[in-house]
mmCIF file of C-alpha atoms and ligand atoms in Angstrom:
data_model
loop_
_atom_site.group_PDB
_atom_site.id
_atom_site.type_symbol
_atom_site.label_atom_id
_atom_site.label_comp_id
_atom_site.label_asym_id
_atom_site.label_seq_id
_atom_site.Cartn_x
_atom_site.Cartn_y
_atom_site.Cartn_z
ATOM 1 C CA MET A 1 92.257 139.573 120.096
ATOM 2 C CA ALA A 2 88.578 140.577 119.636
ATOM 3 C CA LEU A 3 87.430 137.176 121.019
ATOM 4 C CA ASP A 4 89.526 137.761 124.181
ATOM 5 C CA ASP A 5 87.979 141.164 124.603
ATOM 6 C CA ASP A 6 84.493 139.720 124.099
ATOM 7 C CA ILE A 7 85.230 136.955 126.587
ATOM 8 C CA ARG A 8 86.348 139.619 129.105
ATOM 9 C CA GLN A 9 83.168 141.642 128.502
ATOM 10 C CA ALA A 10 80.952 138.537 128.999
ATOM 11 C CA ALA A 11 82.953 137.552 132.076
ATOM 12 C CA GLY A 12 82.368 141.040 133.547
ATOM 13 C CA TRP A 13 78.587 140.788 133.069
ATOM 14 C CA LEU A 14 78.565 137.395 134.757
ATOM 15 C CA ALA A 15 80.669 138.625 137.634
ATOM 16 C CA GLY A 16 77.945 141.236 138.419
ATOM 17 C CA CYS A 17 75.037 138.917 137.597
ATOM 18 C CA LYS A 18 72.334 138.148 140.197
ATOM 19 C CA ARG A 19 69.897 136.108 138.053
ATOM 20 C CA LEU A 20 71.327 134.055 135.134
ATOM 21 C CA ALA A 21 69.229 132.186 132.610
ATOM 22 C CA ILE A 22 71.065 129.709 130.396
ATOM 23 C CA LEU A 23 69.591 128.065 127.273
ATOM 24 C CA THR A 24 71.496 125.127 125.859
ATOM 25 C CA GLY A 25 71.131 122.976 122.739
ATOM 26 C CA ALA A 26 72.821 119.964 121.296
ATOM 27 C CA GLY A 27 76.044 121.900 120.607
ATOM 28 C CA VAL A 28 77.002 121.837 124.312
ATOM 29 C CA SER A 29 77.108 118.002 124.150
ATOM 30 C CA LYS A 30 78.997 117.795 120.833
ATOM 31 C CA GLU A 31 82.459 117.663 122.479
ATOM 32 C CA SER A 32 81.189 114.849 124.699
ATOM 33 C CA GLY A 33 80.733 112.789 121.560
ATOM 34 C CA ILE A 34 76.950 113.156 121.041
ATOM 35 C CA PRO A 35 76.129 114.229 117.451
ATOM 36 C CA THR A 36 74.086 117.454 117.367
ATOM 37 C CA PHE A 37 70.526 117.192 116.298
ATOM 38 C CA ARG A 38 71.318 118.362 112.759
ATOM 39 C CA ASP A 39 74.671 116.635 112.417
ATOM 40 C CA ALA A 40 74.552 113.861 109.824
ATOM 41 C CA LEU A 41 74.043 110.701 111.916
ATOM 42 C CA ASP A 42 76.286 107.859 110.940
ATOM 43 C CA GLY A 43 75.664 104.349 109.693
ATOM 44 C CA LEU A 44 72.101 103.144 109.348
ATOM 45 C CA TRP A 45 70.679 106.406 110.546
ATOM 46 C CA ALA A 46 72.562 108.590 108.130
ATOM 47 C CA ARG A 47 69.743 108.485 105.607
ATOM 48 C CA TYR A 48 67.089 109.671 108.139
ATOM 49 C CA ASP A 49 66.277 113.248 109.169
ATOM 50 C CA PRO A 50 65.763 113.260 112.950
ATOM 51 C CA THR A 51 63.070 115.835 112.657
ATOM 52 C CA GLN A 52 61.086 113.326 110.615
ATOM 53 C CA LEU A 53 61.603 110.552 113.159
ATOM 54 C CA ALA A 54 60.944 112.651 116.258
ATOM 55 C CA THR A 55 57.157 112.914 115.654
ATOM 56 C CA PRO A 56 54.063 111.032 116.904
ATOM 57 C CA GLU A 57 53.111 110.348 113.269
ATOM 58 C CA ALA A 58 56.438 108.636 112.632
ATOM 59 C CA PHE A 59 55.993 106.442 115.724
ATOM 60 C CA ALA A 60 52.389 105.551 114.711
ATOM 61 C CA ALA A 61 53.545 104.671 111.189
ATOM 62 C CA ASP A 62 56.568 102.677 112.223
ATOM 63 C CA PRO A 63 56.996 102.128 115.937
ATOM 64 C CA LYS A 64 59.993 99.764 115.443
ATOM 65 C CA LEU A 65 61.938 102.295 113.351
ATOM 66 C CA VAL A 66 61.390 105.209 115.793
ATOM 67 C CA TRP A 67 62.046 102.976 118.866
ATOM 68 C CA ASP A 68 65.302 101.711 117.351
ATOM 69 C CA PHE A 69 66.324 105.298 116.555
ATOM 70 C CA TYR A 70 66.025 106.212 120.232
ATOM 71 C CA ALA A 71 67.672 102.964 121.354
ATOM 72 C CA TYR A 72 70.612 103.878 119.071
ATOM 73 C CA ARG A 73 70.796 107.393 120.626
ATOM 74 C CA ARG A 74 70.571 105.852 124.168
ATOM 75 C CA GLN A 75 73.464 103.565 123.344
ATOM 76 C CA ILE A 76 75.573 106.560 122.212
ATOM 77 C CA ALA A 77 74.633 108.604 125.297
ATOM 78 C CA ARG A 78 75.286 105.738 127.722
ATOM 79 C CA ASP A 79 79.051 105.866 127.170
ATOM 80 C CA VAL A 80 79.702 109.651 127.240
ATOM 81 C CA GLN A 81 80.695 112.091 129.965
ATOM 82 C CA PRO A 82 80.051 115.773 130.517
ATOM 83 C CA ASN A 83 82.688 117.987 128.892
ATOM 84 C CA ALA A 84 84.426 121.161 130.226
ATOM 85 C CA GLY A 85 81.579 123.293 128.922
ATOM 86 C CA HIS A 86 78.950 121.414 131.031
ATOM 87 C CA ARG A 87 81.248 121.650 134.025
ATOM 88 C CA ALA A 88 81.750 125.381 133.540
ATOM 89 C CA LEU A 89 77.960 125.937 133.408
ATOM 90 C CA ALA A 90 77.557 123.863 136.610
ATOM 91 C CA ALA A 91 80.323 125.979 138.298
ATOM 92 C CA LEU A 92 78.344 129.177 137.608
ATOM 93 C CA GLU A 93 75.767 127.953 140.115
ATOM 94 C CA GLN A 94 78.386 128.291 142.846
ATOM 95 C CA ARG A 95 79.042 131.939 142.027
ATOM 96 C CA ILE A 96 75.702 133.473 140.921
ATOM 97 C CA PRO A 97 72.790 133.673 143.342
ATOM 98 C CA THR A 98 70.064 132.439 140.902
ATOM 99 C CA VAL A 99 70.926 130.263 137.879
ATOM 100 C CA THR A 100 68.302 128.545 135.817
ATOM 101 C CA LEU A 101 69.629 126.141 133.171
ATOM 102 C CA ILE A 102 67.069 125.537 130.466
ATOM 103 C CA THR A 103 68.049 122.765 128.152
ATOM 104 C CA GLN A 104 66.561 121.437 124.847
ATOM 105 C CA ASN A 105 68.820 118.402 125.196
ATOM 106 C CA ILE A 106 67.574 114.987 126.241
ATOM 107 C CA ASP A 107 70.856 113.617 127.436
ATOM 108 C CA ASP A 108 71.584 113.879 131.247
ATOM 109 C CA LEU A 109 74.991 115.554 130.931
ATOM 110 C CA HIS A 110 74.059 118.822 132.677
ATOM 111 C CA GLU A 111 72.886 116.947 135.781
ATOM 112 C CA LEU A 112 75.905 114.632 135.572
ATOM 113 C CA ALA A 113 78.158 117.716 135.508
ATOM 114 C CA GLY A 114 76.530 118.949 138.707
ATOM 115 C CA SER A 115 73.965 121.508 137.510
ATOM 116 C CA LYS A 116 71.061 121.488 139.968
ATOM 117 C CA ASN A 117 68.418 123.862 138.627
ATOM 118 C CA VAL A 118 67.740 122.283 135.266
ATOM 119 C CA ILE A 119 64.541 122.635 133.182
ATOM 120 C CA ARG A 120 64.458 119.915 130.595
ATOM 121 C CA LEU A 121 62.129 121.332 127.948
ATOM 122 C CA HIS A 122 62.158 118.294 125.658
ATOM 123 C CA GLY A 123 62.313 115.333 128.111
ATOM 124 C CA ARG A 124 64.941 112.696 128.776
ATOM 125 C CA LEU A 125 66.330 109.989 126.486
ATOM 126 C CA THR A 126 66.536 107.569 129.461
ATOM 127 C CA ALA A 127 62.826 107.919 130.316
ATOM 128 C CA ASN A 128 60.030 105.943 128.717
ATOM 129 C CA LYS A 129 56.242 105.973 129.138
ATOM 130 C CA CYS A 130 53.048 104.216 128.045
ATOM 131 C CA LEU A 131 51.792 105.546 124.697
ATOM 132 C CA ASN A 132 48.275 105.692 126.181
ATOM 133 C CA HIS A 133 49.170 107.282 129.590
ATOM 134 C CA CYS A 134 47.019 104.434 130.954
ATOM 135 C CA GLN A 135 47.918 105.109 134.604
ATOM 136 C CA GLY A 136 48.036 108.977 134.232
ATOM 137 C CA GLU A 137 49.984 111.557 132.291
ATOM 138 C CA PRO A 138 52.680 110.402 132.045
ATOM 139 C CA THR A 139 52.731 106.663 132.948
ATOM 140 C CA PRO A 140 56.468 106.115 133.436
ATOM 141 C CA ILE A 141 57.698 102.668 132.368
ATOM 142 C CA ASP A 142 61.175 101.310 133.398
ATOM 143 C CA ILE A 143 61.868 99.149 130.392
ATOM 144 C CA ALA A 144 64.661 97.238 132.346
ATOM 145 C CA THR A 145 61.867 95.592 134.389
ATOM 146 C CA LEU A 146 59.845 94.444 131.406
ATOM 147 C CA PRO A 147 59.742 90.768 130.323
ATOM 148 C CA ASN A 148 59.799 92.010 126.648
ATOM 149 C CA LYS A 149 62.400 94.741 127.303
ATOM 150 C CA ASP A 150 64.295 93.856 124.096
ATOM 151 C CA ALA A 151 61.243 94.185 121.909
ATOM 152 C CA SER A 152 61.062 97.174 119.481
ATOM 153 C CA PRO A 153 59.096 98.691 121.162
ATOM 154 C CA PRO A 154 58.260 96.871 124.420
ATOM 155 C CA THR A 155 54.652 96.919 125.540
ATOM 156 C CA CYS A 156 53.096 98.585 128.594
ATOM 157 C CA PRO A 157 52.715 95.990 131.405
ATOM 158 C CA HIS A 158 49.417 97.630 132.459
ATOM 159 C CA CYS A 159 47.490 97.976 129.194
ATOM 160 C CA GLY A 160 49.664 96.353 126.460
ATOM 161 C CA ALA A 161 50.049 99.556 124.411
ATOM 162 C CA PRO A 162 53.480 100.316 122.891
ATOM 163 C CA VAL A 163 56.031 101.997 125.165
ATOM 164 C CA ARG A 164 57.445 105.295 123.765
ATOM 165 C CA PRO A 165 60.330 107.588 124.738
ATOM 166 C CA ASP A 166 59.323 110.204 127.281
ATOM 167 C CA VAL A 167 60.464 113.100 125.059
ATOM 168 C CA VAL A 168 58.622 115.973 123.481
ATOM 169 C CA TRP A 169 58.206 115.188 119.719
ATOM 170 C CA PHE A 170 57.650 117.852 117.039
ATOM 171 C CA GLY A 171 54.001 118.812 117.091
ATOM 172 C CA GLU A 172 53.672 117.853 120.772
ATOM 173 C CA ALA A 173 53.090 120.409 123.574
ATOM 174 C CA LEU A 174 55.798 121.088 126.080
ATOM 175 C CA SER A 175 54.937 120.751 129.790
ATOM 176 C CA PRO A 176 53.102 123.966 130.727
ATOM 177 C CA ALA A 177 54.902 124.006 134.041
ATOM 178 C CA ASN A 178 58.370 123.757 132.413
ATOM 179 C CA LEU A 179 57.420 126.387 129.876
ATOM 180 C CA GLN A 180 56.193 128.755 132.494
ATOM 181 C CA ALA A 181 59.337 128.313 134.608
ATOM 182 C CA ALA A 182 61.549 128.794 131.585
ATOM 183 C CA PHE A 183 59.757 131.969 130.441
ATOM 184 C CA ASP A 184 59.819 133.374 133.984
ATOM 185 C CA ALA A 185 63.509 132.720 134.306
ATOM 186 C CA ALA A 186 64.170 134.514 130.937
ATOM 187 C CA ASP A 187 61.904 137.360 131.887
ATOM 188 C CA HIS A 188 63.704 137.983 135.216
ATOM 189 C CA ALA A 189 67.249 137.345 134.104
ATOM 190 C CA ASP A 190 69.890 140.091 134.037
ATOM 191 C CA VAL A 191 72.023 137.850 131.828
ATOM 192 C CA MET A 192 70.933 135.260 129.271
ATOM 193 C CA LEU A 193 73.633 132.816 128.155
ATOM 194 C CA ILE A 194 72.821 130.855 124.936
ATOM 195 C CA VAL A 195 75.100 127.850 124.322
ATOM 196 C CA GLY A 196 75.108 125.516 121.332
ATOM 197 C CA THR A 197 71.662 125.893 119.805
ATOM 198 C CA SER A 198 70.690 126.599 116.172
ATOM 199 C CA GLY A 199 67.772 128.611 117.506
ATOM 200 C CA VAL A 200 65.199 127.105 115.084
ATOM 201 C CA VAL A 201 63.065 125.057 117.475
ATOM 202 C CA ASN A 202 60.116 126.836 119.063
ATOM 203 C CA PRO A 203 59.076 127.644 121.807
ATOM 204 C CA ALA A 204 62.618 127.381 123.162
ATOM 205 C CA ALA A 205 63.985 129.759 120.568
ATOM 206 C CA GLN A 206 61.753 132.494 121.912
ATOM 207 C CA LEU A 207 63.437 132.587 125.313
ATOM 208 C CA PRO A 208 66.420 134.798 124.404
ATOM 209 C CA GLY A 209 64.072 137.410 122.937
ATOM 210 C CA VAL A 210 62.039 137.449 126.129
ATOM 211 C CA ALA A 211 65.217 138.042 128.172
ATOM 212 C CA LYS A 212 66.445 140.720 125.752
ATOM 213 C CA HIS A 213 63.138 142.543 125.906
ATOM 214 C CA ALA A 214 63.271 142.448 129.667
ATOM 215 C CA GLY A 215 66.632 144.210 129.588
ATOM 216 C CA ALA A 216 69.078 141.240 129.964
ATOM 217 C CA LYS A 217 72.567 141.209 128.499
ATOM 218 C CA VAL A 218 72.586 138.347 125.971
ATOM 219 C CA ILE A 219 75.759 136.208 125.434
ATOM 220 C CA GLU A 220 75.812 133.556 122.683
ATOM 221 C CA VAL A 221 78.437 130.780 122.517
ATOM 222 C CA ASN A 222 78.417 128.987 119.098
ATOM 223 C CA PRO A 223 81.045 128.441 116.365
ATOM 224 C CA GLU A 224 78.403 129.554 113.877
ATOM 225 C CA ARG A 225 76.064 132.495 113.599
ATOM 226 C CA THR A 226 72.355 131.625 114.272
ATOM 227 C CA PRO A 227 68.984 133.405 114.072
ATOM 228 C CA LEU A 228 69.679 134.314 117.751
ATOM 229 C CA THR A 229 73.016 136.053 117.087
ATOM 230 C CA ARG A 230 71.203 139.319 116.151
ATOM 231 C CA LEU A 231 69.922 139.410 119.756
ATOM 232 C CA ALA A 232 73.363 138.820 121.308
ATOM 233 C CA ASP A 233 75.227 141.717 122.966
ATOM 234 C CA VAL A 234 78.307 139.530 122.410
ATOM 235 C CA TRP A 235 78.747 136.433 120.244
ATOM 236 C CA LEU A 236 81.629 134.217 121.459
ATOM 237 C CA ALA A 237 82.454 132.337 118.209
ATOM 238 C CA GLY A 238 83.836 128.982 119.227
ATOM 239 C CA ALA A 239 83.268 125.615 120.804
ATOM 240 C CA SER A 240 81.607 125.755 124.237
ATOM 241 C CA GLY A 241 84.089 123.250 125.705
ATOM 242 C CA ASP A 242 86.867 125.807 124.922
ATOM 243 C CA ILE A 243 84.994 129.106 125.405
ATOM 244 C CA LEU A 244 83.016 128.450 128.631
ATOM 245 C CA PRO A 245 86.071 127.635 130.791
ATOM 246 C CA ARG A 246 87.729 130.862 129.498
ATOM 247 C CA VAL A 247 84.635 132.841 130.386
ATOM 248 C CA MET A 248 84.616 131.215 133.839
ATOM 249 C CA ALA A 249 88.261 132.084 134.388
ATOM 250 C CA GLY A 250 87.622 135.703 133.319
ATOM 251 C CA MET A 251 84.703 135.847 135.732
ATOM 252 C CA MET A 252 86.810 134.639 138.642
ATOM 253 C CA ASN A 253 89.468 137.284 137.780
ATOM 254 C CA ALA A 254 86.733 139.978 137.699
ATOM 255 C CA LEU A 255 85.414 138.823 141.062
ATOM 256 C CA ASP A 256 88.901 138.789 142.612
ATOM 257 C CA ALA A 257 89.574 142.244 141.243
ATOM 258 C CA ASN A 258 86.401 143.506 142.883
ATOM 259 C CA GLU A 259 87.273 142.072 146.325
HETATM 260 C C1 BV8 B 301 55.089 122.736 119.750
HETATM 261 C C2 BV8 B 301 63.208 115.964 121.623
HETATM 262 C C3 BV8 B 301 52.766 123.185 119.782
HETATM 263 C C4 BV8 B 301 63.132 114.811 120.609
HETATM 264 C C5 BV8 B 301 63.052 118.002 120.245
HETATM 265 C C6 BV8 B 301 55.177 122.865 111.588
HETATM 266 C C7 BV8 B 301 54.513 121.684 112.027
HETATM 267 C C8 BV8 B 301 54.495 121.306 113.357
HETATM 268 C C9 BV8 B 301 55.220 122.053 114.311
HETATM 269 C C10 BV8 B 301 55.849 123.210 113.893
HETATM 270 C C11 BV8 B 301 55.826 123.593 112.542
HETATM 271 N N1 BV8 B 301 56.539 124.764 112.374
HETATM 272 C C12 BV8 B 301 57.051 125.078 113.637
HETATM 273 C C13 BV8 B 301 56.606 124.142 114.494
HETATM 274 C C14 BV8 B 301 56.847 124.108 115.907
HETATM 275 C C15 BV8 B 301 57.988 123.106 116.119
HETATM 276 C C16 BV8 B 301 59.254 123.716 115.620
HETATM 277 O O1 BV8 B 301 59.799 124.600 116.212
HETATM 278 N N2 BV8 B 301 59.773 123.158 114.486
HETATM 279 C C17 BV8 B 301 61.013 123.663 113.900
HETATM 280 C C18 BV8 B 301 61.876 122.495 113.437
HETATM 281 C C19 BV8 B 301 60.629 124.587 112.749
HETATM 282 N N3 BV8 B 301 58.018 122.920 117.592
HETATM 283 C C20 BV8 B 301 57.313 121.926 118.140
HETATM 284 O O2 BV8 B 301 56.688 121.108 117.507
HETATM 285 C C21 BV8 B 301 57.330 121.956 119.644
HETATM 286 N N4 BV8 B 301 55.980 121.785 120.069
HETATM 287 O O3 BV8 B 301 55.296 123.688 119.083
HETATM 288 O O4 BV8 B 301 53.873 122.338 120.180
HETATM 289 C C22 BV8 B 301 51.567 122.604 120.434
HETATM 290 C C23 BV8 B 301 50.966 123.376 121.412
HETATM 291 C C24 BV8 B 301 49.778 122.867 121.981
HETATM 292 C C25 BV8 B 301 49.345 121.572 121.643
HETATM 293 C C26 BV8 B 301 50.040 120.822 120.676
HETATM 294 C C27 BV8 B 301 51.141 121.329 120.081
HETATM 295 C C28 BV8 B 301 58.109 120.765 120.175
HETATM 296 C C29 BV8 B 301 59.543 120.943 119.822
HETATM 297 C C30 BV8 B 301 60.401 119.915 120.524
HETATM 298 C C31 BV8 B 301 60.876 118.865 119.519
HETATM 299 N N5 BV8 B 301 61.723 117.895 120.205
HETATM 300 N N6 BV8 B 301 63.810 117.101 120.900
HETATM 301 C C32 BV8 B 301 64.504 114.359 120.266
HETATM 302 O O5 BV8 B 301 65.535 114.957 120.668
HETATM 303 O O6 BV8 B 301 64.577 113.269 119.537
HETATM 304 S S1 BV8 B 301 63.813 119.314 119.514
HETATM 305 C C33 BV8 B 301 65.347 118.841 118.965
HETATM 306 O O7 BV8 B 301 65.879 119.954 118.302
HETATM 307 C C34 BV8 B 301 66.368 118.537 120.039
HETATM 308 O O8 BV8 B 301 65.891 118.612 121.375
HETATM 309 C C35 BV8 B 301 67.366 119.665 119.869
HETATM 310 O O9 BV8 B 301 67.999 120.041 121.029
HETATM 311 C C36 BV8 B 301 66.480 120.666 119.361
HETATM 312 C C37 BV8 B 301 67.047 121.939 118.833
HETATM 313 O O10 BV8 B 301 68.162 121.643 118.115
HETATM 314 P P1 BV8 B 301 69.558 122.232 118.734
HETATM 315 O O11 BV8 B 301 69.676 121.741 120.151
HETATM 316 O O12 BV8 B 301 69.650 123.645 118.488
HETATM 317 O O13 BV8 B 301 70.586 121.360 117.905
HETATM 318 P P2 BV8 B 301 71.024 121.680 116.395
HETATM 319 O O14 BV8 B 301 71.740 120.408 115.945
HETATM 320 O O15 BV8 B 301 69.942 122.258 115.620
HETATM 321 O O16 BV8 B 301 72.153 122.843 116.577
HETATM 322 C C38 BV8 B 301 73.322 122.580 117.215
HETATM 323 C C39 BV8 B 301 73.996 123.908 117.348
HETATM 324 O O17 BV8 B 301 75.274 123.703 118.090
HETATM 325 C C40 BV8 B 301 74.409 124.537 115.942
HETATM 326 O O18 BV8 B 301 74.064 125.922 116.000
HETATM 327 C C41 BV8 B 301 75.974 124.359 115.971
HETATM 328 O O19 BV8 B 301 76.566 125.441 115.311
HETATM 329 C C42 BV8 B 301 76.274 124.386 117.412
HETATM 330 N N7 BV8 B 301 77.509 123.738 117.815
HETATM 331 C C43 BV8 B 301 78.150 122.676 117.166
HETATM 332 N N8 BV8 B 301 79.261 122.314 117.810
HETATM 333 C C44 BV8 B 301 79.350 123.097 118.963
HETATM 334 C C45 BV8 B 301 78.212 124.013 118.895
HETATM 335 N N9 BV8 B 301 78.010 124.930 119.815
HETATM 336 C C46 BV8 B 301 78.879 125.044 120.863
HETATM 337 N N10 BV8 B 301 79.975 124.204 120.956
HETATM 338 C C47 BV8 B 301 80.202 123.263 120.038
HETATM 339 N N11 BV8 B 301 81.263 122.462 120.140
#
């Protein structure tokens, strides 16, 4: 019963919301079949810790291993679809004047679900670039066009350097423009909706605190408590693919009641 009351409360805040900031992590894609970042990966990758592979040092030490890790994740992501949670978040853009969806995920499922105003803090799994940025920062490389596209890794057609995933690795700076836009959205939000993140990766994990400090109502959707739960005005304990459609339905009821 408490969860239904909390969903109704969250729905009421969203019904009156003018500026919504959303922060998502790997949990929102779990029900689409993409393992979360801290799920034990299966098969060959089970023995590796992704945070140890997602670094410039790991790629310098063993480009093949890191390239194959991302090729494996691209293969998983190629066959999956957005789930009801992604679709509910996209639907919010139809009802709330300003929605900024800030994601830590590198899959394209929010865009596939129809979200338009997406800030991808950590890059895209389907994008690659020259390790040396030889034509500018970044130098995008479409590996499908490369003669050695099946190499691990392929080489840049301009300078011969290894091609690398266009994602933000641990120890690498995020795009200042993306970061500024994300912090602005959090600072001006009247509601901050956090979905499916363990809240341990910075600077993304700072965004809910910025919103809270600026007076936003904070809603967290996650089956587990996280370091962000203490900031939440309401914690909706459950899977986003189940919870978010229920919040959306509650919001529509609240909007109809107000008409
Ligand atoms: C930076 C792209 C500075 C790659 C990612 C020591 C040394 C070096 C750096 C640091 C350090 N200490 C701290 C740092 C900073 C570091 C950091 O925060 N480290 C952490 C681990 C302590 N951050 C950085 O390095 C960042 N850069 O600080 O640069 C700088 C400045 C100037 C100049 C140079 C440098 C860069 C961080 C970005 C790293 N790249 N991804 C890739 O994906 O391969 S982050 C990676 O983790 C993923 O993007 C992932 O999204 C992200 C966070 O994880 P989550 O999304 O939260 O996923 P997780 O699995 O953890 O949790 C899933 C959650 O879902 C759980 O809570 C679970 O309960 C929930 N869930 C499960 N099922 C469901 C669900 N929720 C809802 N529904 C469900 N069904």
